[in-house]
Structures are given as C-alpha cells and as structure tokens.
C-alpha cells in the first residue's frame, strides 16, 4: 500500500513540477483506435498524424516525423545523425533497421589521445572530429523502400514547409538555444551564424531555416543521393575542412544502413522485440528482464526497498557485461546466445544478497564459455536523442530512437546546408576504461576502427502479448535509456498501470560504474533511500532521466499514449 502511495505521490510531484514550469506534456484524451503518434515535439506529432490520416502507414509517418524533427527539434532530431528502428507489422512480422553512424575511413584507435596517451578533453564530444558518418537519411530511405506506401516526396515535404515557414520555439527550446550560444560560436566559423541572433531567444520566437529547406528539397527530389552525393555532400566535406574533421565524400557515398534481425525475448509471457547490436539496448534489456523475472516485483511493490535492490543489482551486472562484450557485430564477435542464456543470467544473480549491496568493484563481466549451449552468434547476422512511437490504422507499429548524441551534436552546423553534425564518435570507447560522456566504459569490443559502428544504448522496443501488439516504447537519455525502458515495461507489466502513469513515475538508475544509484527526486521514498544507504548503496539525485514516448494497446483495442512530461512531448491520435 505504502509503495503505491509513493508511486502516486511521485507522479503528482512531477506533474506539479511540470505545471509550475508551464510545460505540461500534451496528451490526448479520448479513445483512439485508428492510429497514434507520440513524439518529442507537437509540430512533429501533427506531421505524423496528418500522414496517418491521409492513408500513410506507420513507416510513412516515421519518415515524415524524422525529417520534421530535424527542423523543429534540432537538438536531437536530425538528418546528420543516426538511429535504430524496430518494426512490427500488424501480422506480427518484425524487423530492425540499423542506421547508426560509422567511424570514417580515416578514423583510428587513438585519435582522441595525445602523444602521452591521455584523452584530449572534448575532442570526441564537440567540433568536427567528433562526427561519425551520418546514417539517418539512408535509414529513412531504406525503411521507406521496404515498407512505405505514400510517395517519398510527400513525406519529406512537411519538413520543408516547416523549415521555410518557420516554427514557434517552446520555452524549453528557447532556453536551450540561449545556453548553447557560446558553444555555437566556439565550434563554428565566424561566418556561420545559424541559431545565433541579437539578444536572447524567447518562447514563441519563430525560427526559419531556409538552408535546411534547400537541403531537404534535394533529399525530397533525389532521395538518399540528395544527401550523400552532390551539393550537400560537398558542403559536409567543405565543413570538415573548417575544423579537423575527417568525414570524406567516399565515407558518405559508402554509407549504408543495415537490416538486422531484432532480438526477441520473453518476459512473463510477453514477447519483447528490441534492437540488436550495435545497440546494447536490446541485449541489456532482455538480460535485465530475465534476471528479475524470478522475483515477484508486483508483490515486492513499486520502488520499495526490495524491488529497487533487485533491479539495481541486475543493472550493475548487466552494464558490466555491456562494457566487456558489446560492440559492432560486424567487427567483434558477440555471443548473444550465451549472453541471453537463462542459466547464465541466473548465475549472474547468484551472489545477490538482500542484506547488502554488491559493490561494483566486486562485479565483473560474467564468464561466458561455461554457459555455451549452442553456436555463438557470429558477426553479420541477420540529453540528446529522441524517440517516437507510432501505430497506424492496420496495427503496424514503429519504434524509432534517433540522435546526434549530445544536445545539438558536435555543435557544428554545415554552412550552407543548415543542419547540425553528430558527435557520435564519443560513443566508442576512446580509451579502455575511460568513461565517455555518459560515464560508460568499454574496451576492445567497442574500440575505434574505420567503418565500425559505435556501441549505442538506444532501445526502441515493441512488446507483444498473445500474438498481438501490446506496447511501443523508447526514450533518449544516454546510458539511462536501457534502465528507463526496463522500468516502463515493469511498471506496465508488473505494476499494471496505464501508459501515462508508467511514464510519469520517478526513475532510478545504476550502470555498474560509477557505483552510484541515480534517482529522480521523488523517485524514491526517503525512508527507503536511507535504509538502502545503510545496506551500502550510494545514491545521487539527478534531473529528469529520459523522455519516454510510448503507446499501449489496451485490451479493448484502444491506443493509450504516454508522452513524457519531462519534455514538450506530445501524443496525437485519431
Ligand atoms: O547511442 C547512444 O547510446 C547515445 N548516443 C544516445 C544519446 C542520448 O540518448 C542523449 N540523450 N539524452
């Protein structure tokens, strides 16, 4: 009972906080069966809904939303970033598209280290050298080629209109742009004045992006070649020469997204369909769910001492595996069968104790060979990021998480092209054991190699129940993405709450290193926190973790949205 009181209090406090900020998430109220989109920005949701209403399917809406977000949500929406799509057709066929960035051909293992072997501050995070070869435009083109119903040009056009006519900044966006001003000046040539204006940006300020409109027009008319070849490619390469960037015309031309087999696992009778490597998201999520499955989380209660212990201890062990074993499967052999073997996952929790925390220093990656029960899966099997979820009239579902990595990526605008470049190279392990921007460590599996994809945490996920669509979800949040998706699934399946309640609930996160349990204020009852501290857990409060955009299909077949009030996220249905 007590835990439910704190669950509800947590939600009320977040709502109250959001109201004080004037940023209440925009949810739909009403019963929708014909389709739904949930995205990080109301303008992008409008675009997606209009596509669904004119007969487009979920992939059509996804393509239109991806381009619209590049205009109205430039801190994460992108054409020069990358991402992952998980797809489930109404008939239950699934696929996963990897449009993750790649290291340029000139990249090398120690490119972010000085001659003494030390990491050069910020080199992998901001500026031209932090940029990987972008994947988003090719990804959208591939997704459309395979599943699209409406013509490509009709899907790109709404973004062109938004760029030409301008869109209104939300208060949050105006503040963000003002905060980034110094970096925009620092990392761009003086002639490059995108998003710079005299005086401060304000809520309601109109942003027109004519260069971006021109780039999008080329993409509309020439498809992927409008970006990876010709004028836009030339502009990217020219921009590279302003800084010390290494993305070449050949890198751009050679880029291709990859269809992969989604990872599918079972949790308490639900099928969890998620992204395989080079994202760590799917592996880690399935590991987490299997490791906590033997515990009755519903009975333990929401964010009680015991449920937090079980979940945090699983997280600690999973992130240790992530650091050692995961990377681009086209470059590094990943033994998925072993990592996901139930006996292995059971063994990982064998030293878990209710009495005290397992210090992270005592946790290492698991020993895999003992649990090999089949051939190891070999290579080549077939805050700022953003996630959107879509269900169309037929019941096809799309989950896409896409990113420039950091907020506004490398902060470098392609002059004349009107768009930002990613700083995804920081997701590689730039030096073994040295934490990246999200505190994640890694080694050989995720070392830099030319043409390799950097390991991601993005976890676009679709959940199926009794052969039918059940939930579509995902979130930004760097290393917290995996644990946030994990908690949302547990909130819905174990704690049996509706989608918005699951999204509103306070979040808790551990990632092995540092040995810290991060929590959102009101995510944990203070008595629970103190009691866990006595058991050896180290807590640190954090600002909002993640911005989940999700859809739940109810047993009456209505689409129930969860649009995260931590952002300007918005759900629209019909
Ligand atoms: O791929 C990844 O895991 C990161 N580049 C995601 C970055 C992110 O979520 C930033 N958002 N807050």
Short mmCIF file of C-alpha atoms in Angstrom, two decimals, residues 200-539:
data_model
loop_
_atom_site.label_atom_id
_atom_site.label_comp_id
_atom_site.label_asym_id
_atom_site.label_seq_id
_atom_site.Cartn_x
_atom_site.Cartn_y
_atom_site.Cartn_z
CA UNK A 200 18.02 36.12 -26.44
CA UNK A 201 15.64 33.59 -27.94
CA UNK A 202 12.19 33.65 -26.39
CA UNK A 203 9.24 31.34 -26.20
CA UNK A 204 7.13 31.79 -29.33
CA UNK A 205 10.11 33.07 -31.34
CA UNK A 206 9.86 31.94 -34.95
CA UNK A 207 12.75 30.01 -36.44
CA UNK A 208 13.00 29.94 -40.23
CA UNK A 209 15.68 27.66 -41.73
CA UNK A 210 15.99 28.32 -45.45
CA UNK A 211 19.29 26.49 -45.97
CA UNK A 212 17.83 23.44 -44.29
CA UNK A 213 14.76 23.75 -46.53
CA UNK A 214 17.09 23.64 -49.57
CA UNK A 215 18.86 20.53 -48.26
CA UNK A 216 15.55 18.83 -47.55
CA UNK A 217 14.34 19.73 -51.04
CA UNK A 218 17.36 17.93 -52.50
CA UNK A 219 16.57 14.92 -50.32
CA UNK A 220 12.93 15.09 -51.42
CA UNK A 221 13.90 15.15 -55.10
CA UNK A 222 16.95 12.88 -55.14
CA UNK A 223 16.35 10.56 -52.22
CA UNK A 224 19.46 9.39 -50.37
CA UNK A 225 21.71 10.85 -53.06
CA UNK A 226 20.35 14.29 -52.23
CA UNK A 227 22.35 13.99 -49.01
CA UNK A 228 25.21 11.55 -49.62
CA UNK A 229 26.20 12.87 -53.03
CA UNK A 230 26.37 16.17 -54.91
CA UNK A 231 25.87 19.56 -53.34
CA UNK A 232 25.10 18.52 -49.76
CA UNK A 233 27.97 16.01 -49.60
CA UNK A 234 30.28 18.74 -50.91
CA UNK A 235 29.08 21.10 -48.19
CA UNK A 236 29.70 18.48 -45.49
CA UNK A 237 33.23 17.83 -46.73
CA UNK A 238 33.90 21.56 -47.01
CA UNK A 239 32.68 21.99 -43.44
CA UNK A 240 35.03 19.21 -42.34
CA UNK A 241 37.94 21.30 -43.60
CA UNK A 242 36.93 24.23 -41.37
CA UNK A 243 37.71 22.10 -38.32
CA UNK A 244 39.83 18.99 -38.31
CA UNK A 245 37.03 16.71 -39.45
CA UNK A 246 37.74 13.53 -41.42
CA UNK A 247 34.40 12.54 -42.98
CA UNK A 248 35.11 12.22 -46.71
CA UNK A 249 32.96 12.10 -49.82
CA UNK A 250 33.72 8.41 -50.10
CA UNK A 251 32.60 7.82 -46.49
CA UNK A 252 29.30 9.48 -47.35
CA UNK A 253 28.82 7.61 -50.61
CA UNK A 254 29.66 4.27 -49.00
CA UNK A 255 27.31 4.64 -46.03
CA UNK A 256 24.57 2.03 -45.84
CA UNK A 257 22.09 1.18 -43.17
CA UNK A 258 21.63 -2.49 -42.34
CA UNK A 259 18.53 -4.61 -41.79
CA UNK A 260 19.13 -6.81 -38.78
CA UNK A 261 17.19 -9.48 -37.02
CA UNK A 262 15.52 -7.95 -33.99
CA UNK A 263 16.28 -9.51 -30.63
CA UNK A 264 13.23 -11.23 -29.25
CA UNK A 265 12.92 -12.45 -25.69
CA UNK A 266 10.15 -13.37 -23.32
CA UNK A 267 9.21 -11.71 -20.05
CA UNK A 268 6.36 -13.19 -18.04
CA UNK A 269 4.57 -14.30 -21.19
CA UNK A 270 5.14 -11.08 -23.15
CA UNK A 271 7.39 -11.06 -26.23
CA UNK A 272 9.94 -8.25 -26.06
CA UNK A 273 11.15 -7.19 -29.51
CA UNK A 274 14.17 -4.91 -29.38
CA UNK A 275 17.29 -3.67 -31.12
CA UNK A 276 20.31 -5.97 -31.54
CA UNK A 277 23.95 -4.78 -31.61
CA UNK A 278 25.46 -2.36 -32.45
CA UNK A 279 23.00 -1.17 -29.88
CA UNK A 280 23.50 -2.67 -26.45
CA UNK A 281 19.88 -1.77 -25.75
CA UNK A 282 18.13 -5.00 -26.72
CA UNK A 283 20.70 -7.35 -25.16
CA UNK A 284 20.82 -5.39 -21.91
CA UNK A 285 17.03 -5.05 -21.72
CA UNK A 286 16.46 -8.78 -22.25
CA UNK A 287 19.17 -9.60 -19.72
CA UNK A 288 17.61 -7.28 -17.15
CA UNK A 289 14.12 -8.65 -17.60
CA UNK A 290 15.28 -12.28 -17.37
CA UNK A 291 17.35 -11.54 -14.28
CA UNK A 292 14.44 -10.01 -12.38
CA UNK A 293 11.80 -12.41 -13.73
CA UNK A 294 12.10 -14.88 -10.83
CA UNK A 295 11.17 -12.11 -8.39
CA UNK A 296 7.56 -11.10 -7.94
CA UNK A 297 8.03 -7.39 -8.48
CA UNK A 298 4.33 -6.75 -8.16
CA UNK A 299 4.31 -8.28 -4.72
CA UNK A 300 7.53 -6.54 -3.75
CA UNK A 301 5.86 -3.27 -4.75
CA UNK A 302 6.82 -0.26 -6.83
CA UNK A 303 10.20 1.26 -5.84
CA UNK A 304 10.23 -0.40 -2.45
CA UNK A 305 13.49 -1.30 -0.82
CA UNK A 306 13.36 -4.81 -2.18
CA UNK A 307 12.27 -4.04 -5.72
CA UNK A 308 14.95 -1.35 -6.04
CA UNK A 309 17.56 -3.78 -4.75
CA UNK A 310 16.69 -6.49 -7.26
CA UNK A 311 16.54 -4.10 -10.18
CA UNK A 312 19.70 -2.19 -9.30
CA UNK A 313 21.72 -5.35 -8.70
CA UNK A 314 20.62 -6.72 -12.07
CA UNK A 315 21.57 -3.41 -13.71
CA UNK A 316 25.03 -3.44 -12.13
CA UNK A 317 25.77 -6.86 -13.59
CA UNK A 318 24.28 -6.14 -16.99
CA UNK A 319 26.31 -2.96 -17.51
CA UNK A 320 29.49 -4.87 -16.58
CA UNK A 321 28.70 -7.29 -19.43
CA UNK A 322 27.92 -4.38 -21.74
CA UNK A 323 31.35 -2.86 -21.17
CA UNK A 324 33.20 -6.11 -21.90
CA UNK A 325 31.20 -7.88 -24.56
CA UNK A 326 29.26 -5.47 -26.73
CA UNK A 327 30.28 -3.58 -29.85
CA UNK A 328 29.60 -3.59 -33.57
CA UNK A 329 28.80 -7.23 -34.50
CA UNK A 330 30.34 -6.69 -37.93
CA UNK A 331 33.71 -6.14 -36.24
CA UNK A 332 33.54 -8.01 -32.98
CA UNK A 333 32.16 -11.45 -32.28
CA UNK A 334 29.26 -11.21 -29.85
CA UNK A 335 27.94 -14.37 -28.24
CA UNK A 336 24.32 -13.40 -28.00
CA UNK A 337 23.15 -16.92 -27.23
CA UNK A 338 25.43 -17.07 -24.25
CA UNK A 339 24.71 -13.57 -23.03
CA UNK A 340 20.99 -14.31 -23.12
CA UNK A 341 21.09 -17.91 -21.88
CA UNK A 342 18.68 -18.25 -18.91
CA UNK A 343 21.22 -20.35 -16.96
CA UNK A 344 23.87 -17.69 -17.45
CA UNK A 345 21.55 -14.91 -16.31
CA UNK A 346 20.50 -16.92 -13.28
CA UNK A 347 24.15 -17.41 -12.39
CA UNK A 348 24.75 -13.66 -12.62
CA UNK A 349 22.32 -13.09 -9.75
CA UNK A 350 23.68 -15.94 -7.64
CA UNK A 351 25.69 -13.63 -5.38
CA UNK A 352 22.88 -11.12 -4.93
CA UNK A 353 22.04 -10.59 -1.27
CA UNK A 354 19.07 -8.88 0.36
CA UNK A 355 21.35 -7.88 3.22
CA UNK A 356 23.86 -5.66 1.46
CA UNK A 357 24.79 -4.03 -1.80
CA UNK A 358 27.27 -5.85 -4.02
CA UNK A 359 29.97 -3.23 -4.56
CA UNK A 360 30.57 -2.59 -8.24
CA UNK A 361 34.26 -3.25 -7.61
CA UNK A 362 33.30 -6.85 -6.86
CA UNK A 363 31.32 -7.22 -10.08
CA UNK A 364 33.00 -8.20 -13.32
CA UNK A 365 31.58 -9.34 -16.62
CA UNK A 366 30.25 -12.89 -16.46
CA UNK A 367 32.19 -15.94 -17.62
CA UNK A 368 30.52 -16.97 -20.81
CA UNK A 369 32.07 -20.18 -22.01
CA UNK A 370 30.51 -22.18 -19.18
CA UNK A 371 27.05 -21.44 -20.50
CA UNK A 372 27.62 -22.03 -24.16
CA UNK A 373 24.74 -24.19 -25.26
CA UNK A 374 24.74 -23.52 -28.93
CA UNK A 375 26.96 -21.97 -31.56
CA UNK A 376 27.97 -18.44 -30.68
CA UNK A 377 26.26 -15.97 -32.95
CA UNK A 378 28.86 -14.72 -35.35
CA UNK A 379 29.24 -11.41 -36.94
CA UNK A 380 26.99 -10.37 -39.78
CA UNK A 381 23.83 -11.98 -38.53
CA UNK A 382 20.97 -11.10 -39.94
CA UNK A 383 20.22 14.71 -23.22
CA UNK A 384 20.10 14.36 -26.71
CA UNK A 385 18.39 11.82 -28.51
CA UNK A 386 14.76 11.43 -29.29
CA UNK A 387 12.33 8.59 -29.53
CA UNK A 388 8.99 8.34 -31.29
CA UNK A 389 6.36 5.64 -31.30
CA UNK A 390 3.71 5.09 -33.96
CA UNK A 391 0.79 2.73 -34.52
CA UNK A 392 -1.22 3.00 -37.73
CA UNK A 393 -4.77 2.04 -38.63
CA UNK A 394 -3.88 -1.53 -39.60
CA UNK A 395 -1.91 -2.01 -36.40
CA UNK A 396 1.60 -1.76 -37.85
CA UNK A 397 3.97 -0.34 -35.25
CA UNK A 398 7.22 1.59 -35.41
CA UNK A 399 9.64 2.46 -32.61
CA UNK A 400 12.49 4.78 -33.62
CA UNK A 401 15.20 6.26 -31.44
CA UNK A 402 17.45 8.73 -33.24
CA UNK A 403 20.21 11.04 -32.15
CA UNK A 404 23.05 13.46 -32.76
CA UNK A 405 24.41 12.13 -29.43
CA UNK A 406 24.93 15.19 -27.26
CA UNK A 407 22.44 18.05 -27.33
CA UNK A 408 22.92 19.71 -30.75
CA UNK A 409 25.53 17.04 -31.51
CA UNK A 410 29.01 18.35 -32.31
CA UNK A 411 27.53 21.92 -32.26
CA UNK A 412 28.91 22.24 -35.80
CA UNK A 413 26.48 23.46 -38.47
CA UNK A 414 27.16 22.61 -42.07
CA UNK A 415 27.39 26.06 -43.51
CA UNK A 416 25.05 26.44 -46.45
CA UNK A 417 23.36 23.14 -45.60
CA UNK A 418 21.60 24.41 -42.48
CA UNK A 419 21.98 21.30 -40.32
CA UNK A 420 23.98 20.08 -37.37
CA UNK A 421 26.55 17.27 -37.40
CA UNK A 422 26.54 14.47 -34.84
CA UNK A 423 29.23 13.84 -32.21
CA UNK A 424 28.56 10.11 -32.11
CA UNK A 425 32.28 9.18 -32.09
CA UNK A 426 32.21 9.67 -28.31
CA UNK A 427 30.09 6.52 -28.03
CA UNK A 428 33.19 4.49 -28.89
CA UNK A 429 35.48 3.53 -26.08
CA UNK A 430 38.10 6.15 -26.92
CA UNK A 431 40.48 4.67 -24.35
CA UNK A 432 39.90 1.43 -22.45
CA UNK A 433 38.40 2.10 -19.04
CA UNK A 434 37.97 5.85 -19.58
CA UNK A 435 34.31 6.81 -19.20
CA UNK A 436 32.55 8.54 -22.07
CA UNK A 437 30.09 11.43 -21.78
CA UNK A 438 27.56 9.14 -20.09
CA UNK A 439 30.08 7.58 -17.72
CA UNK A 440 30.11 4.35 -19.72
CA UNK A 441 33.34 2.43 -20.01
CA UNK A 442 34.39 -0.11 -22.60
CA UNK A 443 37.35 -1.83 -24.18
CA UNK A 444 38.29 -3.87 -27.19
CA UNK A 445 34.73 -4.71 -28.28
CA UNK A 446 33.96 -1.02 -28.74
CA UNK A 447 37.37 0.33 -29.73
CA UNK A 448 37.52 2.68 -32.74
CA UNK A 449 38.12 1.11 -36.15
CA UNK A 450 37.50 2.63 -39.57
CA UNK A 451 34.00 1.83 -40.79
CA UNK A 452 32.87 0.44 -37.44
CA UNK A 453 29.64 1.47 -35.71
CA UNK A 454 29.95 2.81 -32.17
CA UNK A 455 28.07 0.95 -29.46
CA UNK A 456 24.75 2.52 -28.53
CA UNK A 457 22.30 2.29 -25.64
CA UNK A 458 19.27 3.18 -27.73
CA UNK A 459 16.46 0.74 -27.07
CA UNK A 460 13.49 1.16 -29.40
CA UNK A 461 11.21 -1.68 -28.33
CA UNK A 462 7.89 -3.27 -29.20
CA UNK A 463 6.09 -5.62 -26.82
CA UNK A 464 3.68 -8.30 -27.95
CA UNK A 465 1.09 -10.16 -25.90
CA UNK A 466 -0.70 -13.30 -27.06
CA UNK A 467 0.45 -12.67 -30.61
CA UNK A 468 -0.96 -9.17 -30.65
CA UNK A 469 0.64 -5.73 -30.38
CA UNK A 470 0.87 -4.61 -26.75
CA UNK A 471 3.27 -1.69 -26.35
CA UNK A 472 5.62 0.52 -28.39
CA UNK A 473 8.25 2.45 -26.46
CA UNK A 474 11.66 4.03 -26.18
CA UNK A 475 13.46 7.05 -24.82
CA UNK A 476 16.56 9.23 -25.04
CA UNK A 477 18.88 9.53 -22.04
CA UNK A 478 22.31 8.11 -22.94
CA UNK A 479 23.23 5.31 -20.57
CA UNK A 480 19.89 5.65 -18.74
CA UNK A 481 17.93 4.64 -21.84
CA UNK A 482 18.14 0.94 -21.06
CA UNK A 483 17.09 1.20 -17.43
CA UNK A 484 14.29 3.62 -18.28
CA UNK A 485 12.81 1.26 -20.88
CA UNK A 486 13.24 -1.57 -18.36
CA UNK A 487 11.32 0.37 -15.69
CA UNK A 488 8.49 1.33 -18.04
CA UNK A 489 7.99 -2.32 -19.01
CA UNK A 490 8.00 -3.36 -15.35
CA UNK A 491 5.59 -0.54 -14.45
CA UNK A 492 3.11 -1.70 -17.07
CA UNK A 493 3.50 -5.49 -16.88
CA UNK A 494 4.18 -5.98 -13.17
CA UNK A 495 2.53 -2.94 -11.63
CA UNK A 496 -0.31 -2.90 -14.10
CA UNK A 497 -0.60 0.84 -14.65
CA UNK A 498 -1.71 2.76 -17.74
CA UNK A 499 0.84 4.15 -20.16
CA UNK A 500 0.98 7.74 -18.90
CA UNK A 501 1.26 6.65 -15.25
CA UNK A 502 4.12 4.33 -16.19
CA UNK A 503 5.88 7.20 -17.97
CA UNK A 504 5.29 9.75 -15.19
CA UNK A 505 6.66 7.55 -12.42
CA UNK A 506 10.03 8.53 -10.92
CA UNK A 507 13.09 6.66 -12.22
CA UNK A 508 16.14 5.03 -10.66
CA UNK A 509 19.33 4.04 -12.48
CA UNK A 510 22.57 2.18 -11.93
CA UNK A 511 25.17 1.41 -14.61
CA UNK A 512 27.83 -0.53 -12.66
CA UNK A 513 30.34 2.30 -12.90
CA UNK A 514 30.20 4.64 -11.15
CA UNK A 515 28.98 2.68 -8.13
CA UNK A 516 26.09 5.08 -7.68
CA UNK A 517 22.33 4.73 -7.79
CA UNK A 518 20.96 7.78 -9.58
CA UNK A 519 17.38 8.74 -8.85
CA UNK A 520 14.91 11.36 -9.87
CA UNK A 521 13.68 13.43 -6.97
CA UNK A 522 10.58 11.71 -5.61
CA UNK A 523 11.60 8.55 -7.45
CA UNK A 524 12.39 7.02 -4.07
CA UNK A 525 10.75 7.43 -0.73
CA UNK A 526 13.31 8.98 1.67
CA UNK A 527 12.93 6.18 4.22
CA UNK A 528 13.60 3.57 1.56
CA UNK A 529 16.62 5.55 0.43
CA UNK A 530 18.08 5.76 3.93
CA UNK A 531 17.54 2.10 4.57
CA UNK A 532 19.28 1.21 1.30
CA UNK A 533 22.15 3.53 2.17
CA UNK A 534 22.62 1.51 5.34
CA UNK A 535 22.99 -1.56 3.13
CA UNK A 536 25.82 0.07 1.20
CA UNK A 537 24.06 1.72 -1.75
CA UNK A 538 25.34 5.15 -2.77
CA UNK A 539 22.63 7.48 -4.03
#
